[in-house]
PDB file of C-alpha atoms in Angstrom:
ATOM      1  CA  UNK A  30     157.662 302.641 160.116  1.00 51.00           C
ATOM      2  CA  UNK A  31     155.864 301.081 157.232  1.00 52.00           C
ATOM      3  CA  UNK A  32     157.292 297.943 155.365  1.00 54.00           C
ATOM      4  CA  UNK A  33     157.081 296.900 151.813  1.00 51.00           C
ATOM      5  CA  UNK A  34     154.239 294.457 151.091  1.00 55.00           C
ATOM      6  CA  UNK A  35     156.523 292.456 148.817  1.00 55.00           C
ATOM      7  CA  UNK A  36     155.821 294.399 145.678  1.00 56.00           C
ATOM      8  CA  UNK A  37     159.175 293.355 144.227  1.00 59.00           C
ATOM      9  CA  UNK A  38     160.927 296.577 143.895  1.00 68.00           C
ATOM     10  CA  UNK A  39     162.219 296.675 147.396  1.00 72.00           C
ATOM     11  CA  UNK A  40     161.293 300.331 148.092  1.00 76.00           C
ATOM     12  CA  UNK A  41     159.599 301.043 151.468  1.00 79.00           C
ATOM     13  CA  UNK A  42     156.031 302.170 151.447  1.00 75.00           C
ATOM     14  CA  UNK A  43     155.441 305.934 152.301  1.00 77.00           C
ATOM     15  CA  UNK A  44     151.815 305.564 153.437  1.00 79.00           C
ATOM     16  CA  UNK A  45     150.886 306.799 157.005  1.00 79.00           C
ATOM     17  CA  UNK A  46     149.360 304.239 159.385  1.00 82.00           C
ATOM     18  CA  UNK A  47     146.248 305.935 160.667  1.00 83.00           C
ATOM     19  CA  UNK A  48     144.790 303.100 162.916  1.00 85.00           C
ATOM     20  CA  UNK A  49     146.510 304.529 166.162  1.00 87.00           C
ATOM     21  CA  UNK A  50     145.151 307.965 165.195  1.00 88.00           C
ATOM     22  CA  UNK A  51     141.713 306.615 164.820  1.00 90.00           C
ATOM     23  CA  UNK A  52     141.859 304.841 168.134  1.00 92.00           C
ATOM     24  CA  UNK A  53     142.934 307.905 170.024  1.00 93.00           C
ATOM     25  CA  UNK A  54     140.256 310.036 168.276  1.00 93.00           C
ATOM     26  CA  UNK A  55     137.494 307.471 169.236  1.00 94.00           C
ATOM     27  CA  UNK A  56     138.580 307.421 172.806  1.00 94.00           C
ATOM     28  CA  UNK A  57     138.517 311.288 172.995  1.00 93.00           C
ATOM     29  CA  UNK A  58     135.104 311.280 171.372  1.00 93.00           C
ATOM     30  CA  UNK A  59     133.670 308.875 173.974  1.00 92.00           C
ATOM     31  CA  UNK A  60     135.195 311.023 176.834  1.00 90.00           C
ATOM     32  CA  UNK A  61     133.589 314.064 175.494  1.00 87.00           C
ATOM     33  CA  UNK A  62     130.222 312.422 175.003  1.00 87.00           C
ATOM     34  CA  UNK A  63     130.297 311.211 178.613  1.00 85.00           C
ATOM     35  CA  UNK A  64     131.379 314.334 180.291  1.00 81.00           C
ATOM     36  CA  UNK A  65     129.439 316.913 178.224  1.00 77.00           C
ATOM     37  CA  UNK A  66     125.932 316.034 179.667  1.00 72.00           C
ATOM     38  CA  UNK A  67     127.276 316.512 183.236  1.00 67.00           C
ATOM     39  CA  UNK A  68     128.413 319.987 182.610  1.00 64.00           C
ATOM     40  CA  UNK A  69     125.038 321.155 181.431  1.00 68.00           C
ATOM     41  CA  UNK A  70     123.126 320.380 184.546  1.00 70.00           C
ATOM     42  CA  UNK A  71     122.647 323.465 186.830  1.00 75.00           C
ATOM     43  CA  UNK A  72     123.936 323.436 190.352  1.00 76.00           C
ATOM     44  CA  UNK A  73     121.907 325.316 192.863  1.00 83.00           C
ATOM     45  CA  UNK A  74     124.017 327.171 195.399  1.00 85.00           C
ATOM     46  CA  UNK A  75     122.358 329.105 198.223  1.00 86.00           C
ATOM     47  CA  UNK A  76     124.736 331.802 199.172  1.00 87.00           C
ATOM     48  CA  UNK A  77     124.131 333.931 202.253  1.00 84.00           C
ATOM     49  CA  UNK A  78     122.583 337.309 201.402  1.00 85.00           C
ATOM     50  CA  UNK A  79     123.523 340.589 203.022  1.00 82.00           C
ATOM     51  CA  UNK A  80     121.066 341.602 205.568  1.00 77.00           C
ATOM     52  CA  UNK A  81     119.588 345.143 205.005  1.00 77.00           C
ATOM     53  CA  UNK A  82     118.552 345.308 208.676  1.00 77.00           C
ATOM     54  CA  UNK A  83     121.519 345.032 211.085  1.00 73.00           C
ATOM     55  CA  UNK A  84     120.696 343.732 214.489  1.00 68.00           C
ATOM     56  CA  UNK A  85     119.504 346.340 216.935  1.00 73.00           C
ATOM     57  CA  UNK A  86     121.566 345.281 220.021  1.00 76.00           C
ATOM     58  CA  UNK A  87     124.790 343.514 219.008  1.00 75.00           C
ATOM     59  CA  UNK A  88     125.575 341.116 221.910  1.00 77.00           C
ATOM     60  CA  UNK A  89     129.127 340.891 223.113  1.00 85.00           C
ATOM     61  CA  UNK A  90     130.414 337.335 223.440  1.00 83.00           C
ATOM     62  CA  UNK A  91     131.056 336.194 227.026  1.00 88.00           C
ATOM     63  CA  UNK A  92     134.618 335.468 228.254  1.00 91.00           C
ATOM     64  CA  UNK A  93     135.786 332.051 227.159  1.00 91.00           C
ATOM     65  CA  UNK A  94     136.149 329.319 229.637  1.00 91.00           C
ATOM     66  CA  UNK A  95     139.789 328.159 229.877  1.00 93.00           C
ATOM     67  CA  UNK A  96     139.884 324.519 230.752  1.00 92.00           C
ATOM     68  CA  UNK A  97     143.390 323.039 231.186  1.00 93.00           C
ATOM     69  CA  UNK A  98     144.225 319.313 231.649  1.00 92.00           C
ATOM     70  CA  UNK A  99     147.699 318.744 233.033  1.00 91.00           C
ATOM     71  CA  UNK A 100     149.950 315.590 232.803  1.00 90.00           C
ATOM     72  CA  UNK A 101     148.763 314.417 236.152  1.00 89.00           C
ATOM     73  CA  UNK A 102     145.108 314.524 235.095  1.00 87.00           C
ATOM     74  CA  UNK A 103     144.140 317.603 237.084  1.00 91.00           C
ATOM     75  CA  UNK A 104     141.540 319.638 235.359  1.00 92.00           C
ATOM     76  CA  UNK A 105     141.696 323.529 235.909  1.00 93.00           C
ATOM     77  CA  UNK A 106     138.493 325.562 235.209  1.00 92.00           C
ATOM     78  CA  UNK A 107     139.834 329.082 234.586  1.00 91.00           C
ATOM     79  CA  UNK A 108     143.115 328.353 236.666  1.00 89.00           C
ATOM     80  CA  UNK A 109     141.177 326.727 239.615  1.00 92.00           C
ATOM     81  CA  UNK A 110     141.332 322.928 240.118  1.00 92.00           C
ATOM     82  CA  UNK A 111     138.098 321.197 239.492  1.00 91.00           C
ATOM     83  CA  UNK A 112     137.089 317.519 239.809  1.00 91.00           C
ATOM     84  CA  UNK A 113     135.774 315.810 236.718  1.00 89.00           C
ATOM     85  CA  UNK A 114     132.425 315.087 238.533  1.00 89.00           C
ATOM     86  CA  UNK A 115     131.722 318.802 238.978  1.00 91.00           C
ATOM     87  CA  UNK A 116     132.379 319.760 235.354  1.00 91.00           C
ATOM     88  CA  UNK A 117     128.768 318.755 234.166  1.00 90.00           C
ATOM     89  CA  UNK A 118     127.045 320.972 236.665  1.00 92.00           C
ATOM     90  CA  UNK A 119     129.454 323.893 235.916  1.00 92.00           C
ATOM     91  CA  UNK A 120     128.918 323.597 232.112  1.00 92.00           C
ATOM     92  CA  UNK A 121     125.115 323.365 232.647  1.00 92.00           C
ATOM     93  CA  UNK A 122     125.278 326.474 234.662  1.00 91.00           C
ATOM     94  CA  UNK A 123     127.218 328.369 231.896  1.00 90.00           C
ATOM     95  CA  UNK A 124     124.865 327.204 229.226  1.00 90.00           C
ATOM     96  CA  UNK A 125     121.705 328.133 231.138  1.00 91.00           C
ATOM     97  CA  UNK A 126     122.979 331.762 231.599  1.00 89.00           C
ATOM     98  CA  UNK A 127     122.315 332.549 227.962  1.00 86.00           C
ATOM     99  CA  UNK A 128     121.527 329.580 225.656  1.00 85.00           C
ATOM    100  CA  UNK A 129     121.889 331.727 222.447  1.00 85.00           C
ATOM    101  CA  UNK A 130     125.167 333.326 223.432  1.00 87.00           C
ATOM    102  CA  UNK A 131     127.339 330.605 225.093  1.00 89.00           C
ATOM    103  CA  UNK A 132     130.917 331.137 226.028  1.00 90.00           C
ATOM    104  CA  UNK A 133     133.541 329.258 224.162  1.00 91.00           C
ATOM    105  CA  UNK A 134     135.180 326.348 225.993  1.00 92.00           C
ATOM    106  CA  UNK A 135     138.908 326.426 225.231  1.00 93.00           C
ATOM    107  CA  UNK A 136     140.577 323.132 226.025  1.00 92.00           C
ATOM    108  CA  UNK A 137     144.273 323.053 226.671  1.00 93.00           C
ATOM    109  CA  UNK A 138     145.590 319.625 227.163  1.00 91.00           C
ATOM    110  CA  UNK A 139     149.026 318.506 228.124  1.00 90.00           C
ATOM    111  CA  UNK A 140     150.753 316.060 225.724  1.00 89.00           C
ATOM    112  CA  UNK A 141     151.337 313.619 228.593  1.00 90.00           C
ATOM    113  CA  UNK A 142     147.772 313.627 229.942  1.00 89.00           C
ATOM    114  CA  UNK A 143     145.477 310.547 229.525  1.00 90.00           C
ATOM    115  CA  UNK A 144     143.048 310.632 226.646  1.00 91.00           C
ATOM    116  CA  UNK A 145     140.280 309.128 228.952  1.00 92.00           C
ATOM    117  CA  UNK A 146     140.054 312.379 230.918  1.00 92.00           C
ATOM    118  CA  UNK A 147     139.547 314.415 227.688  1.00 92.00           C
ATOM    119  CA  UNK A 148     136.960 311.956 226.637  1.00 93.00           C
ATOM    120  CA  UNK A 149     135.154 312.537 229.964  1.00 92.00           C
ATOM    121  CA  UNK A 150     135.429 316.350 229.524  1.00 93.00           C
ATOM    122  CA  UNK A 151     134.095 316.218 225.915  1.00 93.00           C
ATOM    123  CA  UNK A 152     131.209 313.938 227.083  1.00 93.00           C
ATOM    124  CA  UNK A 153     130.267 316.351 229.809  1.00 92.00           C
ATOM    125  CA  UNK A 154     130.358 319.227 227.342  1.00 92.00           C
ATOM    126  CA  UNK A 155     128.157 317.371 224.957  1.00 92.00           C
ATOM    127  CA  UNK A 156     125.717 316.425 227.654  1.00 92.00           C
ATOM    128  CA  UNK A 157     125.498 320.091 228.770  1.00 91.00           C
ATOM    129  CA  UNK A 158     124.692 321.068 225.164  1.00 90.00           C
ATOM    130  CA  UNK A 159     127.827 323.345 224.781  1.00 91.00           C
ATOM    131  CA  UNK A 160     128.085 324.438 221.244  1.00 90.00           C
ATOM    132  CA  UNK A 161     131.414 326.245 221.093  1.00 90.00           C
ATOM    133  CA  UNK A 162     134.383 323.949 221.932  1.00 91.00           C
ATOM    134  CA  UNK A 163     137.843 324.723 220.827  1.00 92.00           C
ATOM    135  CA  UNK A 164     141.274 323.259 221.437  1.00 92.00           C
ATOM    136  CA  UNK A 165     144.117 325.568 222.091  1.00 91.00           C
ATOM    137  CA  UNK A 166     147.884 324.948 222.669  1.00 87.00           C
ATOM    138  CA  UNK A 167     149.724 327.363 225.014  1.00 76.00           C
TER     139      UNK A 167
END
């Protein structure tokens, strides 16, 4: 690894070249100096606490609304055909029954259905302030 400096006897030098070792150590020192202050900052995490007083009247969730969109664009509200224009009123009625305990809207869409119909359904659900919307595949 090391070569003779021309001392005349032709024997190779047996000294260790420590320049690469110093370079690596300096890089590691800089990395540790940069990352060490970041570890010392505390992180506040607000975890939920167990309630000592359970609710008096646990409310049963209502039956989910099954909304199906087939390949032809027909919308079925709990297995009965429904026009797109009537969805908003039906969703408003469901939300107004109990605002704090809304039913889940389960949307099942055919793979061949148009995306525009799904967009109208989701816009109606948003405008009716439905909070629980899920997509299912049957």
